[in-house]
Amino acid sequence: MQISKKNVNKQVEKRIFKSLYQVLADLRKPDEVEKFLGDILSETETTVLAKRLGIAWYLNKKMSYDLIRKDLKVSSATIATVRSWLEKDSVGLKLAIKAIEADEWAGEMANKVKQSVKKIFKK
């Protein structure tokens, strides 16, 4: 994918980026975001984004480069790039990782509650 070398008016550019960010913030359900991204990004672009986020998550979990390469089918260079983003205090990427962790924690807690409820009603 290439970006035109012609510069967009700064006000127009600011407005379209603000619209993009607002749309992403307003879409509430993962399937809505999936449909939106599926319409505006190629399959390759979507995969690149997902893998970059996956790499960041794996690195945050202290997974090895070898495991990340095998699981996500990415190069060491790509992993190193994402690692450098995380080391540069990439606020947005770290917010995304926190959101994933919060979702994981909520899922774990929900499972614990379900197990407890099952035990109570088995008695």
Tab-separated table of C-alpha atoms in Angstrom:
chain	number	residue	atom	x	y	z
A	1	MET	CA	0.000	0.000	0.000
A	2	GLN	CA	1.272	3.425	-0.844
A	3	ILE	CA	0.307	6.837	0.417
A	4	SER	CA	0.001	9.638	-2.097
A	5	LYS	CA	2.929	12.020	-2.103
A	6	LYS	CA	0.486	14.886	-2.440
A	7	ASN	CA	-0.106	16.567	0.911
A	8	VAL	CA	-3.631	16.853	2.243
A	9	ASN	CA	-4.736	20.183	3.690
A	10	LYS	CA	-3.860	20.053	7.426
A	11	GLN	CA	-7.408	20.949	8.518
A	12	VAL	CA	-8.892	18.234	6.315
A	13	GLU	CA	-6.306	15.748	7.564
A	14	LYS	CA	-7.081	16.617	11.179
A	15	ARG	CA	-10.825	16.218	10.560
A	16	ILE	CA	-10.569	12.816	8.847
A	17	PHE	CA	-8.284	11.417	11.544
A	18	LYS	CA	-10.615	12.703	14.259
A	19	SER	CA	-13.501	10.993	12.456
A	20	LEU	CA	-11.572	7.719	12.273
A	21	TYR	CA	-10.726	7.789	15.971
A	22	GLN	CA	-14.311	8.689	16.888
A	23	VAL	CA	-15.742	5.855	14.782
A	24	LEU	CA	-13.397	3.358	16.441
A	25	ALA	CA	-14.355	4.674	19.873
A	26	ASP	CA	-18.079	4.536	19.073
A	27	LEU	CA	-18.143	0.982	17.768
A	28	ARG	CA	-19.048	-1.007	20.863
A	29	LYS	CA	-19.017	-4.634	19.801
A	30	PRO	CA	-16.083	-6.617	18.423
A	31	ASP	CA	-18.179	-7.797	15.467
A	32	GLU	CA	-18.938	-4.161	14.548
A	33	VAL	CA	-15.232	-3.307	14.608
A	34	GLU	CA	-14.479	-6.458	12.605
A	35	LYS	CA	-16.977	-5.439	9.923
A	36	PHE	CA	-15.647	-1.881	9.795
A	37	LEU	CA	-11.992	-2.902	9.574
A	38	GLY	CA	-12.896	-5.610	7.055
A	39	ASP	CA	-14.435	-2.966	4.835
A	40	ILE	CA	-11.581	-0.455	4.956
A	41	LEU	CA	-8.468	-2.599	5.381
A	42	SER	CA	-7.097	-5.356	3.227
A	43	GLU	CA	-6.754	-8.804	4.772
A	44	THR	CA	-2.997	-8.238	4.914
A	45	GLU	CA	-3.353	-4.890	6.703
A	46	THR	CA	-5.698	-6.414	9.264
A	47	THR	CA	-3.328	-9.336	9.816
A	48	VAL	CA	-0.373	-6.985	10.298
A	49	LEU	CA	-2.273	-5.037	12.973
A	50	ALA	CA	-3.416	-8.189	14.762
A	51	LYS	CA	0.058	-9.722	14.720
A	52	ARG	CA	1.676	-6.530	16.048
A	53	LEU	CA	-0.780	-6.495	18.936
A	54	GLY	CA	-0.198	-10.207	19.477
A	55	ILE	CA	3.558	-9.696	19.578
A	56	ALA	CA	3.152	-6.927	22.155
A	57	TRP	CA	0.939	-9.170	24.287
A	58	TYR	CA	3.407	-12.078	24.077
A	59	LEU	CA	6.322	-9.782	24.961
A	60	ASN	CA	4.362	-8.406	27.898
A	61	LYS	CA	3.886	-12.001	29.084
A	62	LYS	CA	7.688	-12.466	28.829
A	63	MET	CA	7.398	-15.044	26.038
A	64	SER	CA	10.539	-15.914	24.086
A	65	TYR	CA	11.256	-14.698	20.578
A	66	ASP	CA	11.293	-18.326	19.450
A	67	LEU	CA	7.793	-18.989	20.764
A	68	ILE	CA	6.482	-15.736	19.291
A	69	ARG	CA	8.039	-16.529	15.892
A	70	LYS	CA	6.534	-20.020	15.897
A	71	ASP	CA	3.062	-19.066	17.141
A	72	LEU	CA	2.560	-15.886	15.148
A	73	LYS	CA	4.713	-16.688	12.102
A	74	VAL	CA	6.655	-13.426	12.323
A	75	SER	CA	10.321	-12.561	11.977
A	76	SER	CA	12.718	-11.688	14.780
A	77	ALA	CA	13.042	-8.254	13.200
A	78	THR	CA	9.302	-7.652	13.544
A	79	ILE	CA	9.390	-8.777	17.169
A	80	ALA	CA	12.353	-6.459	17.823
A	81	THR	CA	10.463	-3.552	16.254
A	82	VAL	CA	7.444	-4.095	18.499
A	83	ARG	CA	9.740	-4.508	21.518
A	84	SER	CA	11.342	-1.144	20.699
A	85	TRP	CA	7.875	0.450	20.557
A	86	LEU	CA	7.086	-0.925	24.004
A	87	GLU	CA	10.421	0.296	25.355
A	88	LYS	CA	9.761	3.786	23.935
A	89	ASP	CA	6.757	4.202	26.216
A	90	SER	CA	4.146	3.567	23.533
A	91	VAL	CA	1.129	4.673	25.541
A	92	GLY	CA	-1.476	3.454	23.054
A	93	LEU	CA	0.027	-0.006	22.725
A	94	LYS	CA	0.278	-0.322	26.492
A	95	LEU	CA	-3.363	0.757	26.860
A	96	ALA	CA	-4.348	-1.971	24.414
A	97	ILE	CA	-2.401	-4.588	26.388
A	98	LYS	CA	-4.077	-3.456	29.615
A	99	ALA	CA	-7.470	-3.798	27.938
A	100	ILE	CA	-6.622	-7.349	26.838
A	101	GLU	CA	-5.437	-8.210	30.348
A	102	ALA	CA	-8.588	-6.755	31.896
A	103	ASP	CA	-10.705	-8.824	29.527
A	104	GLU	CA	-8.706	-11.956	30.386
A	105	TRP	CA	-9.070	-11.253	34.105
A	106	ALA	CA	-12.816	-10.708	33.748
A	107	GLY	CA	-13.132	-13.990	31.861
A	108	GLU	CA	-11.161	-15.839	34.532
A	109	MET	CA	-13.287	-14.332	37.295
A	110	ALA	CA	-16.507	-15.214	35.459
A	111	ASN	CA	-15.320	-18.826	35.163
A	112	LYS	CA	-14.504	-18.942	38.886
A	113	VAL	CA	-17.954	-17.626	39.740
A	114	LYS	CA	-19.583	-20.214	37.446
A	115	GLN	CA	-17.590	-23.009	39.091
A	116	SER	CA	-18.580	-21.790	42.560
A	117	VAL	CA	-22.236	-21.614	41.594
A	118	LYS	CA	-22.088	-25.143	40.162
A	119	LYS	CA	-20.565	-26.445	43.404
A	120	ILE	CA	-23.241	-24.743	45.492
A	121	PHE	CA	-26.095	-26.221	43.474
A	122	LYS	CA	-24.564	-29.713	43.409
A	123	LYS	CA	-24.801	-29.926	47.207
